[in-house]
XYZ file of C-alpha atoms in Angstrom:
742
model
C 34.608 59.063 16.058
C 34.605 57.943 19.294
C 32.473 61.038 20.282
C 29.360 59.988 17.533
C 25.862 59.380 18.651
C 23.873 56.857 18.081
C 20.777 57.547 17.891
C 18.494 58.172 14.444
C 19.663 61.514 12.256
C 16.531 63.795 12.981
C 18.608 66.772 11.517
C 20.856 67.195 7.970
C 23.741 70.062 7.552
C 25.582 70.491 3.314
C 28.160 72.963 4.081
C 28.884 75.418 0.836
C 32.485 73.089 0.534
C 30.434 69.293 0.295
C 30.052 68.195 3.832
C 26.500 66.327 4.526
C 25.937 66.022 8.269
C 23.876 63.832 9.816
C 22.689 64.615 13.114
C 20.039 63.619 16.312
C 17.129 64.981 17.930
C 20.514 66.466 20.344
C 22.800 68.155 17.016
C 25.433 65.360 18.009
C 26.430 64.069 14.561
C 25.769 60.817 13.362
C 27.000 60.376 10.294
C 28.339 62.661 7.964
C 28.976 62.324 3.378
C 31.651 63.546 1.388
C 30.176 64.829 -1.158
C 32.926 65.210 -3.515
C 34.203 61.784 -2.663
C 30.684 60.638 -4.065
C 31.747 62.895 -7.160
C 35.094 61.476 -7.969
C 34.362 57.892 -6.955
C 31.758 58.353 -9.426
C 34.602 59.670 -12.081
C 36.862 56.932 -11.470
C 33.742 54.338 -12.353
C 34.038 55.449 -15.749
C 37.298 56.385 -15.967
C 38.235 52.313 -15.167
C 35.965 51.174 -17.827
C 38.523 52.940 -20.611
C 40.980 52.493 -18.633
C 42.013 49.962 -16.046
C 45.051 48.812 -13.566
C 46.737 50.776 -10.132
C 49.110 53.565 -12.130
C 45.617 54.478 -12.922
C 44.182 54.612 -9.633
C 47.556 56.270 -8.289
C 47.426 59.639 -10.741
C 43.243 59.651 -9.877
C 43.674 59.403 -5.810
C 46.394 62.872 -6.285
C 44.066 64.151 -8.998
C 41.183 64.248 -5.720
C 43.111 66.250 -3.464
C 44.648 68.595 -6.063
C 41.313 69.545 -7.300
C 39.396 72.387 -6.244
C 36.170 71.730 -4.590
C 33.299 72.817 -6.039
C 30.609 74.925 -4.789
C 27.647 73.385 -3.041
C 24.791 76.098 -3.419
C 21.502 73.489 -2.839
C 20.460 70.305 -0.010
C 16.803 69.471 -0.117
C 14.486 66.046 0.707
C 12.249 64.763 -1.130
C 10.617 61.158 -0.428
C 10.698 59.220 -2.661
C 7.969 55.910 -2.816
C 8.723 52.617 -4.274
C 5.881 50.914 -6.045
C 4.320 46.923 -5.211
C 6.387 45.923 -8.466
C 9.641 47.937 -7.851
C 9.405 45.922 -3.491
C 9.094 42.177 -5.876
C 11.707 42.737 -7.758
C 13.555 44.295 -4.645
C 12.856 41.544 -2.432
C 14.116 38.975 -5.455
C 17.434 40.369 -5.594
C 17.536 40.784 -1.705
C 16.458 36.384 -1.712
C 19.513 36.496 -4.372
C 21.733 38.966 -3.112
C 20.888 39.444 0.431
C 24.237 41.943 0.427
C 24.847 43.433 -3.024
C 20.879 45.297 -2.005
C 21.721 46.508 0.441
C 24.910 48.800 -0.830
C 22.850 49.051 -4.136
C 21.644 52.965 -4.901
C 19.004 52.047 -7.444
C 16.844 54.797 -6.679
C 14.089 51.823 -8.723
C 14.308 50.211 -5.501
C 14.957 52.725 -3.552
C 12.629 54.321 -1.118
C 12.827 56.402 2.095
C 14.369 60.316 2.539
C 16.519 61.102 0.272
C 18.186 64.390 0.705
C 19.373 66.089 -3.123
C 22.206 68.092 -3.848
C 23.503 70.577 -6.555
C 26.381 71.876 -6.524
C 27.827 75.209 -9.206
C 29.965 72.886 -10.972
C 27.233 70.684 -12.340
C 26.945 67.752 -10.068
C 23.672 66.586 -8.890
C 23.897 63.881 -5.705
C 21.418 62.229 -4.442
C 21.700 60.853 -0.740
C 19.674 57.946 0.515
C 19.003 58.147 4.333
C 18.139 54.976 5.095
C 20.634 53.502 2.881
C 23.932 55.464 4.772
C 22.443 54.560 8.111
C 22.431 50.791 7.476
C 26.006 52.022 6.142
C 27.085 53.277 9.357
C 26.218 50.981 11.886
C 27.741 48.391 9.526
C 31.199 49.672 9.355
C 30.448 50.372 5.743
C 31.737 53.274 3.455
C 28.879 55.926 4.208
C 29.759 57.699 0.940
C 28.105 54.422 -1.160
C 24.926 55.942 0.078
C 24.896 58.570 -2.039
C 25.220 58.261 -5.879
C 26.533 60.961 -8.139
C 23.026 61.324 -10.680
C 25.044 63.017 -13.189
C 27.180 66.281 -13.948
C 25.690 69.034 -16.180
C 29.082 70.374 -19.028
C 28.277 73.951 -18.125
C 27.679 73.637 -14.327
C 24.649 74.538 -12.477
C 23.035 77.834 -11.419
C 19.909 77.867 -10.092
C 17.253 74.514 -8.886
C 15.304 73.427 -5.919
C 12.296 70.907 -5.750
C 8.429 71.488 -5.699
C 6.696 71.625 -1.875
C 4.642 68.828 -3.521
C 8.872 67.206 -3.391
C 7.360 65.936 -6.921
C 9.172 67.757 -9.569
C 13.105 69.608 -9.673
C 13.629 72.627 -11.685
C 17.324 73.268 -12.930
C 19.075 75.915 -14.816
C 22.031 74.937 -16.790
C 23.144 76.533 -19.893
C 23.946 75.927 -23.080
C 27.399 74.846 -24.906
C 28.637 76.979 -27.167
C 28.084 76.127 -30.053
C 24.394 75.749 -29.452
C 24.831 79.783 -28.231
C 25.231 81.003 -31.933
C 22.933 78.805 -33.078
C 20.034 79.813 -30.591
C 21.456 83.851 -30.315
C 23.713 84.437 -34.035
C 26.089 86.548 -34.536
C 24.095 89.092 -31.572
C 25.648 86.732 -28.623
C 29.534 86.857 -29.439
C 29.563 90.857 -30.557
C 27.841 91.380 -26.922
C 30.589 89.370 -25.104
C 33.533 90.616 -27.878
C 32.958 93.557 -25.646
C 31.446 92.936 -22.659
C 35.067 91.186 -21.455
C 33.991 92.600 -17.806
C 31.023 90.341 -17.946
C 29.483 87.428 -19.996
C 26.092 86.333 -21.703
C 24.368 83.318 -22.650
C 21.585 81.185 -22.622
C 20.088 79.410 -19.995
C 18.438 76.167 -20.344
C 15.461 76.088 -17.644
C 13.885 72.738 -16.640
C 12.339 70.148 -14.661
C 12.947 66.295 -13.659
C 10.864 63.944 -11.447
C 12.092 61.638 -8.762
C 13.521 59.643 -11.090
C 15.894 62.064 -12.520
C 14.120 61.963 -15.597
C 13.952 65.488 -17.730
C 9.751 66.229 -18.041
C 10.502 69.197 -20.014
C 12.860 72.206 -21.090
C 13.191 74.907 -23.012
C 15.855 77.945 -23.643
C 15.613 81.255 -22.078
C 16.719 84.991 -23.795
C 20.191 85.576 -23.023
C 21.212 86.963 -19.467
C 24.029 87.340 -18.270
C 25.514 84.996 -15.540
C 27.350 85.441 -12.586
C 30.799 84.054 -11.428
C 32.072 81.510 -9.308
C 35.974 81.575 -9.294
C 35.985 82.242 -4.877
C 37.242 79.986 -2.864
C 34.669 78.215 -0.074
C 36.112 79.585 2.023
C 36.380 83.053 0.836
C 34.337 85.514 3.256
C 32.730 87.721 -0.183
C 29.491 86.845 1.364
C 27.691 89.753 -1.672
C 25.406 88.375 -3.901
C 26.667 89.048 -7.636
C 24.388 91.284 -9.622
C 23.863 88.382 -12.709
C 22.212 85.707 -9.832
C 20.130 83.574 -11.439
C 17.563 82.385 -8.655
C 14.035 80.687 -8.981
C 11.534 80.540 -5.794
C 8.694 77.958 -6.321
C 4.400 78.620 -5.488
C 3.273 77.390 -2.350
C 1.071 74.728 -3.928
C 3.783 73.552 -7.074
C 1.822 74.076 -9.545
C 4.561 77.136 -11.143
C 7.942 78.416 -10.669
C 9.445 82.005 -11.412
C 12.201 83.099 -11.638
C 14.681 86.013 -11.745
C 16.790 86.651 -14.498
C 19.383 89.571 -16.002
C 18.705 89.921 -19.079
C 21.073 90.462 -21.879
C 21.172 94.303 -23.547
C 20.581 91.954 -27.047
C 18.679 93.094 -29.947
C 16.891 88.889 -30.276
C 15.489 90.506 -26.861
C 11.460 90.678 -27.508
C 10.767 91.108 -24.090
C 12.524 94.971 -24.116
C 10.934 95.760 -27.454
C 9.174 99.199 -25.636
C 11.941 99.574 -23.549
C 14.290 100.205 -26.456
C 11.892 101.814 -28.233
C 11.137 105.143 -25.773
C 14.723 105.178 -24.939
C 17.247 107.529 -27.180
C 18.821 106.214 -29.592
C 22.842 107.819 -28.756
C 21.644 105.044 -25.266
C 23.506 102.194 -24.488
C 21.044 99.547 -23.579
C 21.888 98.168 -19.936
C 20.907 95.235 -19.096
C 17.362 94.304 -17.025
C 15.831 92.344 -14.200
C 12.842 90.120 -14.863
C 11.116 87.495 -13.482
C 9.078 85.534 -15.328
C 6.804 82.214 -13.864
C 6.324 78.928 -15.684
C 3.731 76.481 -15.408
C 5.315 73.340 -13.628
C 4.410 70.679 -15.948
C 5.258 72.301 -19.590
C 6.890 75.135 -18.978
C 4.603 77.790 -20.443
C 5.690 81.290 -19.602
C 2.790 82.917 -18.328
C 3.348 85.584 -16.747
C 6.356 88.990 -17.192
C 6.977 91.279 -14.267
C 5.423 95.371 -15.480
C 4.059 97.943 -13.754
C 0.350 97.971 -13.099
C -0.442 101.132 -14.864
C -1.424 99.656 -17.959
C 2.238 101.239 -19.381
C 3.671 97.474 -20.316
C 7.380 98.808 -18.033
C 8.757 97.000 -16.649
C 9.358 96.713 -12.877
C 13.021 98.664 -12.497
C 15.380 98.424 -10.059
C 14.628 94.700 -9.732
C 17.835 93.626 -7.236
C 19.766 89.618 -7.378
C 17.865 88.446 -4.214
C 16.049 85.021 -4.997
C 12.115 85.831 -4.616
C 10.059 84.659 -2.503
C 6.407 82.981 -3.309
C 3.537 83.809 -0.371
C 1.136 81.602 0.627
C -2.654 82.013 -0.966
C -3.320 83.904 2.385
C -1.475 86.744 0.675
C -2.998 86.520 -1.952
C 0.016 84.627 -4.021
C 2.001 87.608 -4.361
C 5.809 87.023 -5.546
C 7.840 89.226 -3.254
C 11.422 90.897 -4.903
C 13.382 93.845 -2.987
C 13.467 96.511 -5.004
C 14.801 99.539 -4.540
C 14.248 103.591 -5.431
C 17.387 104.051 -7.930
C 19.776 101.376 -9.531
C 22.389 100.390 -7.428
C 25.986 100.015 -8.703
C 28.278 96.691 -7.609
C 24.909 94.225 -5.963
C 21.752 95.267 -3.620
C 23.364 97.257 -1.152
C 22.417 100.071 0.121
C 25.254 103.130 2.202
C 22.923 105.379 2.039
C 24.424 108.225 -0.214
C 27.425 108.059 -3.403
C 28.368 110.791 -3.137
C 27.857 114.352 -2.016
C 24.599 115.407 -3.806
C 22.512 112.023 -4.197
C 19.751 111.012 -2.696
C 19.754 108.999 -0.085
C 18.167 105.240 -1.902
C 15.252 103.450 0.389
C 14.511 99.514 -0.249
C 11.445 97.902 -0.401
C 10.312 94.225 -1.040
C 7.879 94.888 -4.626
C 4.931 92.171 -4.773
C 3.813 90.840 -8.296
C 0.384 89.204 -8.853
C 0.317 86.223 -10.316
C -0.640 87.669 -14.270
C 2.794 89.424 -13.421
C 1.671 93.123 -12.166
C 3.642 94.439 -9.859
C 1.146 95.781 -6.519
C 1.589 97.467 -3.456
C 5.304 96.708 -1.171
C 6.214 96.542 1.552
C 8.583 99.270 2.960
C 12.494 97.565 4.479
C 12.986 100.538 7.228
C 16.799 101.868 7.728
C 17.809 100.862 11.425
C 21.183 101.131 10.600
C 22.838 102.788 13.767
C 23.476 106.454 14.416
C 27.620 105.389 15.430
C 28.754 103.747 11.931
C 28.423 106.729 9.662
C 28.081 105.556 5.660
C 28.373 100.941 6.526
C 26.692 99.125 4.046
C 23.831 97.683 4.643
C 23.047 94.809 1.740
C 19.256 92.456 1.535
C 20.385 89.430 1.001
C 17.368 86.914 1.142
C 13.343 87.207 2.081
C 11.154 84.414 2.787
C 7.577 84.339 3.911
C 6.414 81.856 6.578
C 4.067 78.734 6.256
C 1.063 81.009 7.298
C 2.098 84.411 5.142
C 1.700 86.763 8.363
C 5.200 87.014 8.507
C 8.078 88.330 6.160
C 11.401 87.927 6.632
C 14.624 90.028 5.535
C 18.309 89.325 5.430
C 20.678 91.654 5.082
C 24.867 91.877 5.450
C 26.068 94.867 7.471
C 29.303 95.775 6.843
C 32.295 98.241 7.375
C 32.366 101.258 4.679
C 36.072 102.037 5.882
C 39.066 100.572 6.788
C 38.829 101.938 9.734
C 35.705 101.356 11.448
C 36.103 97.457 10.260
C 38.966 97.680 13.161
C 35.940 98.282 15.151
C 33.606 96.822 14.000
C 33.220 93.254 12.470
C 30.221 92.511 9.464
C 27.696 90.907 10.650
C 24.204 89.611 10.210
C 20.268 90.538 10.408
C 16.394 89.203 10.272
C 13.762 90.953 10.499
C 9.737 89.893 10.831
C 7.037 92.294 9.019
C 3.169 91.184 10.191
C 0.827 92.960 7.286
C -2.069 94.421 8.597
C -4.623 97.574 7.493
C -2.623 96.998 4.078
C 0.123 98.358 6.126
C 3.526 96.240 6.860
C 4.935 96.466 10.390
C 7.800 95.596 12.163
C 7.985 93.865 14.095
C 11.040 92.676 15.058
C 14.092 92.014 14.621
C 17.451 90.320 14.875
C 20.955 91.445 15.099
C 23.521 88.748 15.316
C 26.125 92.039 16.187
C 28.049 91.189 19.248
C 28.937 93.833 21.429
C 30.329 91.915 23.955
C 34.107 90.761 23.301
C 35.236 87.749 26.024
C 39.610 88.394 25.332
C 39.687 89.818 22.277
C 36.918 87.416 20.523
C 34.572 89.080 18.369
C 31.893 86.845 17.706
C 30.003 89.027 15.301
C 27.845 86.681 12.277
C 26.450 87.061 9.260
C 23.420 84.802 7.882
C 23.891 82.684 5.007
C 20.434 80.668 5.459
C 16.745 80.915 7.137
C 13.921 78.799 6.699
C 10.780 78.356 8.515
C 9.171 75.771 9.385
C 7.023 73.809 7.250
C 5.292 72.858 9.937
C 5.427 75.654 12.475
C 4.356 79.228 11.164
C 6.459 80.722 13.206
C 10.193 78.726 13.880
C 12.598 79.820 12.380
C 16.068 78.539 11.426
C 18.715 80.212 10.715
C 22.073 79.528 9.788
C 25.312 81.666 10.902
C 28.720 81.950 8.505
C 31.577 83.186 11.338
C 34.001 82.929 9.304
C 34.896 86.308 9.676
C 34.786 86.877 12.904
C 37.701 86.032 15.530
C 36.501 83.388 16.613
C 38.498 80.115 16.424
C 36.602 77.874 16.370
C 32.848 77.162 15.965
C 32.544 78.889 12.656
C 29.209 77.687 11.324
C 26.513 77.925 14.330
C 21.938 77.771 13.917
C 20.276 78.447 15.803
C 16.027 77.869 16.646
C 13.809 80.991 17.155
C 10.113 80.315 18.184
C 8.326 82.934 18.353
C 4.834 84.594 19.737
C 2.549 87.069 19.844
C 1.424 89.024 22.309
C -2.569 89.080 22.615
C -2.065 93.053 23.162
C 0.625 94.929 24.640
C -1.969 97.420 26.893
C -0.663 99.326 29.389
C -3.254 99.351 31.982
C -2.628 101.976 35.516
C -4.799 103.838 37.630
C -4.314 107.533 38.987
C -5.618 109.888 41.288
C -6.377 112.991 38.765
C -7.373 116.254 39.720
C -10.961 116.940 39.040
C -12.221 113.368 38.245
C -12.907 110.250 39.990
C -10.926 108.646 42.562
C -8.335 106.195 39.991
C -9.699 106.711 36.652
C -8.423 104.152 34.866
C -6.123 104.702 32.083
C -5.577 102.629 29.183
C -2.367 102.694 26.326
C -2.444 100.896 23.546
C 1.534 100.058 22.305
C 1.723 99.022 18.740
C 5.388 98.317 17.730
C 6.356 99.185 14.260
C 10.307 98.961 13.279
C 12.051 102.524 15.653
C 9.404 103.749 16.152
C 6.458 102.895 18.771
C 2.907 103.823 18.589
C 0.466 105.834 21.425
C -3.421 104.864 21.226
C -5.054 105.944 24.794
C -8.163 103.718 25.111
C -9.780 105.318 27.687
C -9.719 108.785 25.669
C -10.448 107.508 21.686
C -10.870 104.218 20.147
C -8.234 104.681 16.892
C -7.412 101.564 14.340
C -4.128 101.055 13.169
C -2.072 101.690 11.737
C -3.566 105.433 12.356
C -2.858 106.526 16.150
C -3.083 109.335 18.709
C 1.107 109.627 19.285
C 4.536 107.894 18.498
C 7.885 107.786 19.553
C 11.383 107.404 17.440
C 13.752 105.639 19.380
C 17.697 104.991 17.979
C 16.849 101.240 17.297
C 13.687 98.291 16.184
C 11.862 98.229 19.237
C 11.888 93.644 19.905
C 10.095 94.236 24.151
C 8.270 96.177 26.426
C 7.324 95.801 29.843
C 5.621 98.018 31.308
C 4.659 98.341 35.130
C 2.666 96.489 37.254
C -0.440 97.572 38.247
C -0.661 96.470 41.719
C -3.196 94.992 44.249
C -3.317 98.410 46.245
C -3.143 100.572 43.796
C -6.896 98.880 42.645
C -8.471 98.235 45.336
C -7.053 101.596 47.669
C -5.746 99.789 50.317
C -2.309 101.515 51.132
C 0.128 100.182 54.389
C 2.387 102.758 53.238
C 3.051 106.193 55.564
C 0.346 108.443 53.870
C 3.663 110.776 54.575
C 5.432 108.501 52.171
C 2.574 108.607 49.188
C 4.283 110.492 46.428
C 2.028 113.377 45.167
C 0.062 114.162 41.997
C 3.221 115.210 39.634
C 5.476 113.020 40.497
C 2.745 109.926 40.025
C 2.451 111.609 37.018
C 5.664 111.801 35.656
C 7.350 108.223 37.409
C 8.991 105.411 34.693
C 5.887 103.222 33.493
C 7.740 101.239 30.682
C 10.586 99.611 29.676
C 11.538 99.247 26.541
C 14.161 96.529 24.757
C 15.852 97.821 21.600
C 17.481 95.240 18.639
C 20.971 96.449 19.233
C 20.845 95.366 23.517
C 19.842 98.471 25.057
C 17.304 99.472 26.950
C 14.745 102.596 26.662
C 12.950 104.694 30.100
C 10.425 105.563 29.467
C 7.669 108.092 31.699
C 4.664 109.315 31.673
C 3.861 112.561 29.423
C 3.107 115.672 31.411
C 1.047 119.202 29.850
C -0.273 119.080 26.706
C 1.933 117.287 24.117
C 1.896 119.009 20.542
C 3.165 115.601 18.967
C -0.596 113.444 20.303
C -3.074 114.286 17.802
C -6.512 113.337 21.055
C -6.812 115.543 23.379
C -6.019 115.353 27.195
C -3.362 113.067 26.067
C 0.359 113.614 27.142
C 2.574 110.425 24.788
C 4.896 108.808 26.911
C 8.674 110.506 27.062
C 12.447 109.158 26.574
C 13.929 109.952 30.421
C 17.860 107.726 29.069
C 18.856 104.766 27.669
C 21.244 102.389 28.347
C 23.748 99.621 27.219
C 24.097 95.963 30.051
C 27.351 95.374 27.860
C 28.660 98.813 28.513
C 27.575 99.357 32.197
C 29.305 98.617 34.826
C 27.932 95.759 37.845
C 28.194 94.971 41.355
C 30.037 92.310 42.131
C 27.858 90.778 44.287
C 24.491 89.371 44.459
C 22.428 86.748 46.673
C 24.238 83.577 46.731
C 27.818 83.765 45.996
C 29.244 86.231 43.580
C 28.380 86.484 39.384
C 30.179 84.645 36.867
C 32.187 85.712 34.270
C 29.505 84.833 31.831
C 27.425 88.146 33.442
C 29.895 90.857 33.866
C 29.874 91.489 30.404
C 26.064 90.995 29.876
C 24.330 91.399 25.984
C 20.988 92.461 26.073
C 19.794 90.604 22.907
C 19.904 87.534 24.775
C 17.706 89.091 27.974
C 13.965 88.620 26.552
C 10.366 87.863 28.382
C 11.175 91.389 31.141
C 8.682 91.047 33.635
C 8.626 93.631 36.461
C 8.181 92.430 39.974
C 9.140 95.904 42.212
C 8.703 99.386 42.354
C 9.760 102.743 44.113
C 9.914 105.760 42.256
C 13.511 105.419 41.543
C 13.686 101.451 40.791
C 12.683 98.762 38.807
C 13.533 95.418 39.879
C 13.439 93.522 36.838
C 13.222 89.327 36.018
C 14.342 88.035 32.359
C 15.390 85.072 30.646
C 18.607 84.886 29.042
C 19.829 82.226 26.292
C 22.509 80.418 26.990
C 26.085 80.464 24.905
C 26.318 77.829 22.359
C 29.227 75.397 22.681
C 30.615 73.336 20.499
C 28.795 70.140 19.506
C 26.211 70.190 22.374
C 22.784 72.082 22.086
C 21.309 73.893 24.712
C 17.460 72.991 26.367
C 17.594 74.970 29.131
C 17.317 78.964 30.438
C 19.136 80.858 33.122
C 16.123 83.559 34.982
C 18.088 86.718 35.810
C 16.805 89.161 37.869
C 18.514 92.738 37.310
C 18.005 96.114 39.869
C 18.211 98.917 37.717
C 17.216 102.449 39.822
C 17.897 106.063 37.827
C 17.988 108.529 41.491
C 17.168 112.168 40.734
C 17.797 110.955 37.103
C 17.281 114.385 34.846
C 17.001 113.462 30.938
C 19.888 112.238 28.757
C 22.287 111.677 31.908
C 23.312 108.130 31.887
C 26.306 108.428 34.382
C 23.561 107.962 37.692
C 21.822 104.635 36.064
C 22.903 102.132 38.662
C 22.330 98.459 37.412
C 22.920 95.558 39.614
C 22.764 91.627 39.196
C 21.054 89.927 42.168
C 19.958 86.466 41.190
C 20.870 84.220 38.308
C 18.977 81.031 38.821
C 19.403 77.801 36.363
C 16.203 76.731 35.360
C 15.159 73.038 33.380
C 14.055 74.248 30.335
C 12.385 76.736 27.985
C 10.803 79.881 29.381
C 7.748 80.053 27.494
C 6.349 83.039 29.275
C 7.051 85.444 32.175
C 3.955 87.371 33.681
C 2.566 88.501 37.263
C -0.122 87.232 39.577
C -2.835 89.330 39.476
C -3.164 90.141 42.787
C 0.620 91.447 42.942
C 0.910 93.740 45.607
C 3.615 96.366 46.126
C 4.683 96.176 49.740
C 8.210 96.414 51.316
C 10.920 93.390 49.929
C 7.734 92.870 47.455
C 10.906 90.517 45.492
C 10.665 88.054 48.356
C 6.463 88.008 47.200
C 6.516 88.144 43.741
C 4.688 85.905 42.506
C 5.451 85.081 38.848
C 4.246 82.211 36.831
């Protein structure tokens, strides 16, 4: 309590066990609300109407300690604007009884920002930010600023506010009596013969900001997931029977994904049933339906685009995402190439004769017809055989030009789990010329362990900013790691588009004029680097002249600068020290950063290449790869010893690599390094790290002769947005002392 901030809250975090945190702009705690106490207080108020006395209160307090906590799965804010009549009534109430008005939570008289929280137990709690702020400042009970709007007897499975904050959609279930009335004996027979899963009738309803029901409809019976695991359970996989929904960005309609039960009364499976042999048992099928915002009228049902009326096969239980207008308002859903057993995972092969499973994000048009897809790249490391990958989330950004795909990777057996913990990753795809490129991958697999502590984490939530399309918030769950504290962590990423990735160089080539320019364009697509020599042929993407596949997805490229003396032809070096034509053409020109924290050195291609589609062009080739976390650094640097933080460096924390000095067998690079997060503190600064890489007499595939030295580490006062060389950078002896960077 002594460390709490007095600043107004700017960010809000809700955990699955029902703790609502209010944080200031520096991510320091302002106040917290226990949502379970709000629910218990509402239940006590109801019980007080029937029974009173100290004995009843004592029993209720004991019950609150014994009862398990609910699983909270959703929290989102909306702005309630009170009418002039409400303000007049509120002013009258304040003049009559000002103290009671401050503590009130009547939504009719309480304007401002509210946060709605939902739990699978069926509770709806509304937290008034203004009222809670007032209570926290005046030393009151902060839970009094929240109200339990109500509880659904049959629980809540999904829900969410529309983007305009005016309509709340909820999915609950009908009671057993209603089930029998709606589905007859078929539902009872199905539940009696299937002990491993249960079918219920879901009810979709919408509410306004006053939590008044606008409309509701009964849906076809579907399989329902269970939520029996405790809140601290390490299980993070998605239940195959999960029910989820998403809103169209303009709030005009919503999409609902359900695993429909194979009942004879299922009117959507008529075509499927007619084409299925009678001896085969009908199977559950996942479908996506879209409904009108106000009337909940059925607008579309997911179908194949070939006109056959077939359902889209093998849809996975990942929550769908709705693209903005820039992507034709597609509904994106994860689809596998064949049925999966036990979820949305990709374990490579189930047996020796089974074919590999491929995953993709399938897009449904507003009429429900499937149209095109985004192939999800399999970027698992080659050394981890049998590692299981499960897609657990997808999301579009505000502009619709970035598609985020969230995955959970787990070891295949107990032996590998002792060496590698489960971890999450986020892939960012971009569409150009009807091709989806994997442009970036964030991997939260911390291979560097300090004193036996592994800090790998899985991704629990991702959210693009509603204002900046290239700002992404990621919440990490590290409860499966060996980290003693800081089990929950969140990070904020800001992405930028490079105007181009062009490598410009000039070499004296036999048969050509001196200093003939070479202009090489590079395009990133996951593990693949695509090359096009613009000085020889202009090839529009997604076509290219040649490509090179690397061990992991590419996240950054830096090229050897075209130094000033190479352009002007003025070289102060002795002509005897000039490299030969062959040495100049085969020298290392590119450093490529990979998503697993390693780096690759690429050299110029020499001679004819069978891989190139453009005559006279030899693409760069891979010389070697190296990992900063496994190589030994020099223990000295200018200005003192290297701190232990950099002795075991993680390459995944480096960005904006820039070459400031180069020779025939070495590079000197600088890069920005993000600081390690600490408890209760938000870091707003970076470190500038200088590294010298030498590869003297290095042969193909030989790593032992690679030498790395951290020669400087400079703490900065803020965040690095970009690092570039000045255009007149010159290569001279000791260039790093006169290098100008911005």
